[in-house]
Amino acid sequence: MMKKIICSVSMVFCLHADTVYAQDRSTTDTMRYYRGQIDTLDQQLIDLLGQRMKAARAIGSYKLEHKIGVVQSARYEEVLEAAIRRGKAWQLSEAFVRAFYNEVHKESIRQQEQLQSGKQQR
């Protein structure tokens, strides 16, 4: 008597650099799920940065009307320190948070200066 054995293997075969390799479907599904999350979060990050710059431009207009300088160092330090504390709760390094906020701050300054130079030319 011959027994018939049926094996069901959930494998995905991938082609990468002319090499075929097998990858477990659960791994592929898991990666797809988390990559989808990252894609959604990346979109949200850009949208939030856009909203933040809109607020920075509004502040820039206020500063222009009230003859206040673009850079407010004390406020920046306050925002940065709060971000570093919050970042630590998410296991973000202080160096990363500083670098990120330095770039965000530079863009805020650029947009406010552009706004001020445009209004001064009128």
Short mmCIF file of N, CA, C and O in Angstrom, two decimals, residues 29-107:
data_model
loop_
_atom_site.label_atom_id
_atom_site.label_comp_id
_atom_site.label_asym_id
_atom_site.label_seq_id
_atom_site.Cartn_x
_atom_site.Cartn_y
_atom_site.Cartn_z
N ASP A 29 4.15 38.47 3.49
CA ASP A 29 2.94 39.17 3.94
C ASP A 29 3.25 40.12 5.09
O ASP A 29 2.73 41.24 5.12
N THR A 30 4.10 39.69 6.01
CA THR A 30 4.47 40.55 7.13
C THR A 30 5.23 41.78 6.64
O THR A 30 4.93 42.90 7.06
N MET A 31 6.18 41.57 5.75
CA MET A 31 6.94 42.70 5.20
C MET A 31 6.02 43.65 4.46
O MET A 31 6.13 44.87 4.59
N ARG A 32 5.10 43.12 3.66
CA ARG A 32 4.16 43.95 2.91
C ARG A 32 3.31 44.79 3.88
O ARG A 32 3.08 45.97 3.64
N TYR A 33 2.86 44.17 4.95
CA TYR A 33 2.04 44.87 5.94
C TYR A 33 2.82 46.04 6.56
O TYR A 33 2.33 47.17 6.58
N TYR A 34 4.02 45.78 7.04
CA TYR A 34 4.79 46.84 7.69
C TYR A 34 5.27 47.90 6.70
O TYR A 34 5.32 49.09 7.02
N ARG A 35 5.57 47.50 5.48
CA ARG A 35 5.94 48.49 4.47
C ARG A 35 4.74 49.38 4.13
O ARG A 35 4.91 50.58 3.90
N GLY A 36 3.56 48.80 4.13
CA GLY A 36 2.35 49.59 3.93
C GLY A 36 2.17 50.61 5.05
O GLY A 36 1.80 51.77 4.80
N GLN A 37 2.43 50.18 6.28
CA GLN A 37 2.37 51.10 7.42
C GLN A 37 3.37 52.23 7.24
O GLN A 37 3.06 53.39 7.47
N ILE A 38 4.59 51.90 6.85
CA ILE A 38 5.63 52.91 6.66
C ILE A 38 5.23 53.89 5.57
O ILE A 38 5.38 55.11 5.72
N ASP A 39 4.67 53.37 4.46
CA ASP A 39 4.24 54.26 3.38
C ASP A 39 3.18 55.25 3.86
O ASP A 39 3.25 56.44 3.56
N THR A 40 2.22 54.76 4.63
CA THR A 40 1.16 55.62 5.17
C THR A 40 1.74 56.65 6.14
O THR A 40 1.40 57.84 6.07
N LEU A 41 2.61 56.22 7.01
CA LEU A 41 3.23 57.12 7.98
C LEU A 41 4.10 58.17 7.29
O LEU A 41 4.11 59.34 7.68
N ASP A 42 4.82 57.76 6.24
CA ASP A 42 5.63 58.72 5.48
C ASP A 42 4.76 59.80 4.86
O ASP A 42 5.11 60.98 4.87
N GLN A 43 3.62 59.41 4.32
CA GLN A 43 2.69 60.40 3.76
C GLN A 43 2.20 61.35 4.84
O GLN A 43 2.13 62.57 4.64
N GLN A 44 1.90 60.81 6.01
CA GLN A 44 1.44 61.64 7.12
C GLN A 44 2.54 62.59 7.59
O GLN A 44 2.27 63.74 7.93
N LEU A 45 3.78 62.10 7.60
CA LEU A 45 4.91 62.96 8.00
C LEU A 45 5.02 64.17 7.07
O LEU A 45 5.18 65.31 7.52
N ILE A 46 4.94 63.93 5.76
CA ILE A 46 5.05 65.03 4.80
C ILE A 46 3.88 65.99 4.97
O ILE A 46 4.06 67.22 4.97
N ASP A 47 2.67 65.45 5.16
CA ASP A 47 1.51 66.31 5.38
C ASP A 47 1.67 67.14 6.65
O ASP A 47 1.37 68.35 6.65
N LEU A 48 2.17 66.53 7.71
CA LEU A 48 2.38 67.27 8.96
C LEU A 48 3.46 68.34 8.80
O LEU A 48 3.32 69.45 9.33
N LEU A 49 4.52 68.00 8.08
CA LEU A 49 5.57 69.01 7.84
C LEU A 49 5.01 70.17 7.02
O LEU A 49 5.35 71.33 7.28
N GLY A 50 4.17 69.87 6.06
CA GLY A 50 3.52 70.93 5.28
C GLY A 50 2.66 71.82 6.16
O GLY A 50 2.70 73.06 6.05
N GLN A 51 1.91 71.21 7.07
CA GLN A 51 1.09 71.98 8.00
C GLN A 51 1.95 72.81 8.94
O GLN A 51 1.61 73.95 9.26
N ARG A 52 3.07 72.23 9.36
CA ARG A 52 3.97 72.97 10.24
C ARG A 52 4.54 74.19 9.53
O ARG A 52 4.65 75.27 10.10
N MET A 53 4.91 74.03 8.27
CA MET A 53 5.45 75.16 7.50
C MET A 53 4.38 76.22 7.26
O MET A 53 4.68 77.42 7.25
N LYS A 54 3.14 75.81 7.10
CA LYS A 54 2.05 76.77 6.95
C LYS A 54 1.94 77.62 8.22
O LYS A 54 1.79 78.84 8.15
N ALA A 55 2.05 76.98 9.38
CA ALA A 55 2.03 77.71 10.65
C ALA A 55 3.25 78.61 10.77
O ALA A 55 3.15 79.75 11.26
N ALA A 56 4.41 78.13 10.32
CA ALA A 56 5.63 78.95 10.37
C ALA A 56 5.48 80.19 9.49
O ALA A 56 5.94 81.28 9.86
N ARG A 57 4.85 80.04 8.33
CA ARG A 57 4.62 81.20 7.46
C ARG A 57 3.67 82.19 8.12
O ARG A 57 3.86 83.41 8.01
N ALA A 58 2.65 81.69 8.81
CA ALA A 58 1.72 82.57 9.52
C ALA A 58 2.46 83.35 10.61
O ALA A 58 2.26 84.55 10.78
N ILE A 59 3.35 82.66 11.32
CA ILE A 59 4.16 83.33 12.34
C ILE A 59 5.09 84.34 11.67
O ILE A 59 5.28 85.45 12.19
N GLY A 60 5.63 83.97 10.51
CA GLY A 60 6.49 84.90 9.76
C GLY A 60 5.75 86.18 9.39
O GLY A 60 6.31 87.27 9.48
N SER A 61 4.50 86.05 9.00
CA SER A 61 3.68 87.24 8.68
C SER A 61 3.48 88.10 9.92
O SER A 61 3.59 89.33 9.86
N TYR A 62 3.20 87.45 11.03
CA TYR A 62 3.02 88.18 12.29
C TYR A 62 4.31 88.91 12.67
O TYR A 62 4.28 90.09 13.05
N LYS A 63 5.44 88.21 12.56
CA LYS A 63 6.73 88.83 12.89
C LYS A 63 7.01 90.03 11.99
O LYS A 63 7.50 91.06 12.47
N LEU A 64 6.67 89.91 10.73
CA LEU A 64 6.89 91.01 9.79
C LEU A 64 6.04 92.22 10.18
O LEU A 64 6.54 93.35 10.23
N GLU A 65 4.77 91.98 10.46
CA GLU A 65 3.85 93.07 10.83
C GLU A 65 4.28 93.76 12.12
O GLU A 65 4.05 94.95 12.30
N HIS A 66 4.89 93.00 13.03
CA HIS A 66 5.26 93.54 14.34
C HIS A 66 6.76 93.80 14.47
O HIS A 66 7.26 94.01 15.58
N LYS A 67 7.46 93.74 13.34
CA LYS A 67 8.89 94.03 13.30
C LYS A 67 9.70 93.18 14.29
O LYS A 67 10.52 93.68 15.05
N ILE A 68 9.41 91.89 14.27
CA ILE A 68 10.11 90.92 15.12
C ILE A 68 11.05 90.13 14.22
O ILE A 68 10.68 89.75 13.11
N GLY A 69 12.26 89.86 14.67
CA GLY A 69 13.22 89.10 13.88
C GLY A 69 12.74 87.68 13.62
O GLY A 69 11.98 87.11 14.40
N VAL A 70 13.21 87.12 12.52
CA VAL A 70 12.80 85.77 12.12
C VAL A 70 13.25 84.74 13.16
O VAL A 70 12.46 83.91 13.60
N VAL A 71 14.51 84.77 13.55
CA VAL A 71 15.05 83.75 14.45
C VAL A 71 14.80 84.14 15.90
O VAL A 71 15.16 85.23 16.33
N GLN A 72 14.18 83.22 16.62
CA GLN A 72 13.93 83.37 18.06
C GLN A 72 14.61 82.20 18.76
O GLN A 72 14.03 81.14 18.96
N SER A 73 15.88 82.37 19.11
CA SER A 73 16.72 81.28 19.62
C SER A 73 16.17 80.62 20.86
O SER A 73 16.20 79.39 20.99
N ALA A 74 15.64 81.40 21.79
CA ALA A 74 15.10 80.83 23.03
C ALA A 74 13.93 79.90 22.73
O ALA A 74 13.81 78.81 23.30
N ARG A 75 13.06 80.31 21.82
CA ARG A 75 11.90 79.48 21.45
C ARG A 75 12.37 78.19 20.78
O ARG A 75 11.86 77.11 21.06
N TYR A 76 13.37 78.31 19.90
CA TYR A 76 13.87 77.12 19.23
C TYR A 76 14.43 76.12 20.24
O TYR A 76 14.16 74.91 20.15
N GLU A 77 15.20 76.59 21.20
CA GLU A 77 15.78 75.71 22.22
C GLU A 77 14.68 75.03 23.03
O GLU A 77 14.78 73.85 23.36
N GLU A 78 13.63 75.76 23.34
CA GLU A 78 12.49 75.21 24.09
C GLU A 78 11.83 74.08 23.29
O GLU A 78 11.55 73.01 23.83
N VAL A 79 11.58 74.32 22.01
CA VAL A 79 10.96 73.32 21.14
C VAL A 79 11.88 72.11 20.99
O VAL A 79 11.42 70.96 21.07
N LEU A 80 13.15 72.36 20.79
CA LEU A 80 14.12 71.27 20.61
C LEU A 80 14.21 70.39 21.84
O LEU A 80 14.17 69.15 21.74
N GLU A 81 14.31 70.98 23.01
CA GLU A 81 14.41 70.18 24.24
C GLU A 81 13.15 69.34 24.46
O GLU A 81 13.25 68.18 24.88
N ALA A 82 11.99 69.90 24.18
CA ALA A 82 10.74 69.13 24.30
C ALA A 82 10.73 67.96 23.32
O ALA A 82 10.31 66.85 23.65
N ALA A 83 11.22 68.19 22.11
CA ALA A 83 11.27 67.13 21.10
C ALA A 83 12.25 66.03 21.51
O ALA A 83 11.97 64.84 21.31
N ILE A 84 13.37 66.41 22.07
CA ILE A 84 14.36 65.41 22.52
C ILE A 84 13.74 64.53 23.61
O ILE A 84 13.87 63.31 23.57
N ARG A 85 13.06 65.15 24.56
CA ARG A 85 12.41 64.37 25.63
C ARG A 85 11.37 63.41 25.04
O ARG A 85 11.32 62.24 25.40
N ARG A 86 10.55 63.92 24.14
CA ARG A 86 9.51 63.09 23.54
C ARG A 86 10.14 61.98 22.68
O ARG A 86 9.67 60.85 22.67
N GLY A 87 11.19 62.32 21.96
CA GLY A 87 11.87 61.34 21.13
C GLY A 87 12.45 60.18 21.93
O GLY A 87 12.42 59.04 21.49
N LYS A 88 12.96 60.49 23.11
CA LYS A 88 13.53 59.43 23.96
C LYS A 88 12.47 58.40 24.32
O LYS A 88 12.76 57.21 24.40
N ALA A 89 11.23 58.85 24.50
CA ALA A 89 10.14 57.93 24.82
C ALA A 89 9.86 56.97 23.65
O ALA A 89 9.34 55.88 23.85
N TRP A 90 10.24 57.37 22.45
CA TRP A 90 10.07 56.54 21.26
C TRP A 90 11.39 55.88 20.84
O TRP A 90 11.50 55.36 19.73
N GLN A 91 12.37 55.92 21.70
CA GLN A 91 13.69 55.33 21.46
C GLN A 91 14.42 55.98 20.28
O GLN A 91 15.17 55.34 19.55
N LEU A 92 14.20 57.29 20.10
CA LEU A 92 14.92 58.05 19.09
C LEU A 92 16.13 58.68 19.75
O LEU A 92 16.03 59.24 20.84
N SER A 93 17.26 58.59 19.09
CA SER A 93 18.47 59.16 19.68
C SER A 93 18.40 60.68 19.70
O SER A 93 17.76 61.30 18.83
N GLU A 94 19.05 61.26 20.66
CA GLU A 94 19.11 62.72 20.75
C GLU A 94 19.75 63.30 19.49
O GLU A 94 19.29 64.33 18.97
N ALA A 95 20.78 62.64 18.99
CA ALA A 95 21.46 63.13 17.77
C ALA A 95 20.50 63.17 16.59
O ALA A 95 20.50 64.14 15.81
N PHE A 96 19.67 62.15 16.45
CA PHE A 96 18.70 62.13 15.36
C PHE A 96 17.69 63.25 15.50
O PHE A 96 17.41 63.97 14.54
N VAL A 97 17.13 63.41 16.69
CA VAL A 97 16.12 64.45 16.91
C VAL A 97 16.72 65.82 16.66
O VAL A 97 16.10 66.67 16.01
N ARG A 98 17.94 66.04 17.15
CA ARG A 98 18.61 67.33 16.91
C ARG A 98 18.80 67.60 15.42
O ARG A 98 18.50 68.68 14.93
N ALA A 99 19.29 66.60 14.71
CA ALA A 99 19.53 66.77 13.27
C ALA A 99 18.22 67.04 12.53
O ALA A 99 18.15 67.93 11.68
N PHE A 100 17.19 66.30 12.88
CA PHE A 100 15.89 66.48 12.24
C PHE A 100 15.35 67.88 12.51
O PHE A 100 14.94 68.59 11.60
N TYR A 101 15.36 68.29 13.76
CA TYR A 101 14.83 69.61 14.11
C TYR A 101 15.68 70.75 13.56
O TYR A 101 15.15 71.80 13.21
N ASN A 102 16.97 70.54 13.45
CA ASN A 102 17.81 71.56 12.81
C ASN A 102 17.37 71.79 11.37
O ASN A 102 17.29 72.93 10.91
N GLU A 103 17.08 70.70 10.66
CA GLU A 103 16.63 70.82 9.26
C GLU A 103 15.24 71.45 9.18
O GLU A 103 14.98 72.29 8.31
N VAL A 104 14.35 71.06 10.06
CA VAL A 104 13.00 71.65 10.08
C VAL A 104 13.10 73.14 10.39
O VAL A 104 12.44 73.97 9.75
N HIS A 105 13.96 73.49 11.34
CA HIS A 105 14.14 74.89 11.72
C HIS A 105 14.71 75.70 10.56
O HIS A 105 14.24 76.81 10.28
N LYS A 106 15.69 75.13 9.86
CA LYS A 106 16.27 75.83 8.70
C LYS A 106 15.21 76.09 7.63
O LYS A 106 15.17 77.17 7.04
N GLU A 107 14.34 75.11 7.40
CA GLU A 107 13.27 75.29 6.41
C GLU A 107 12.26 76.34 6.88
O GLU A 107 11.80 77.16 6.07
#
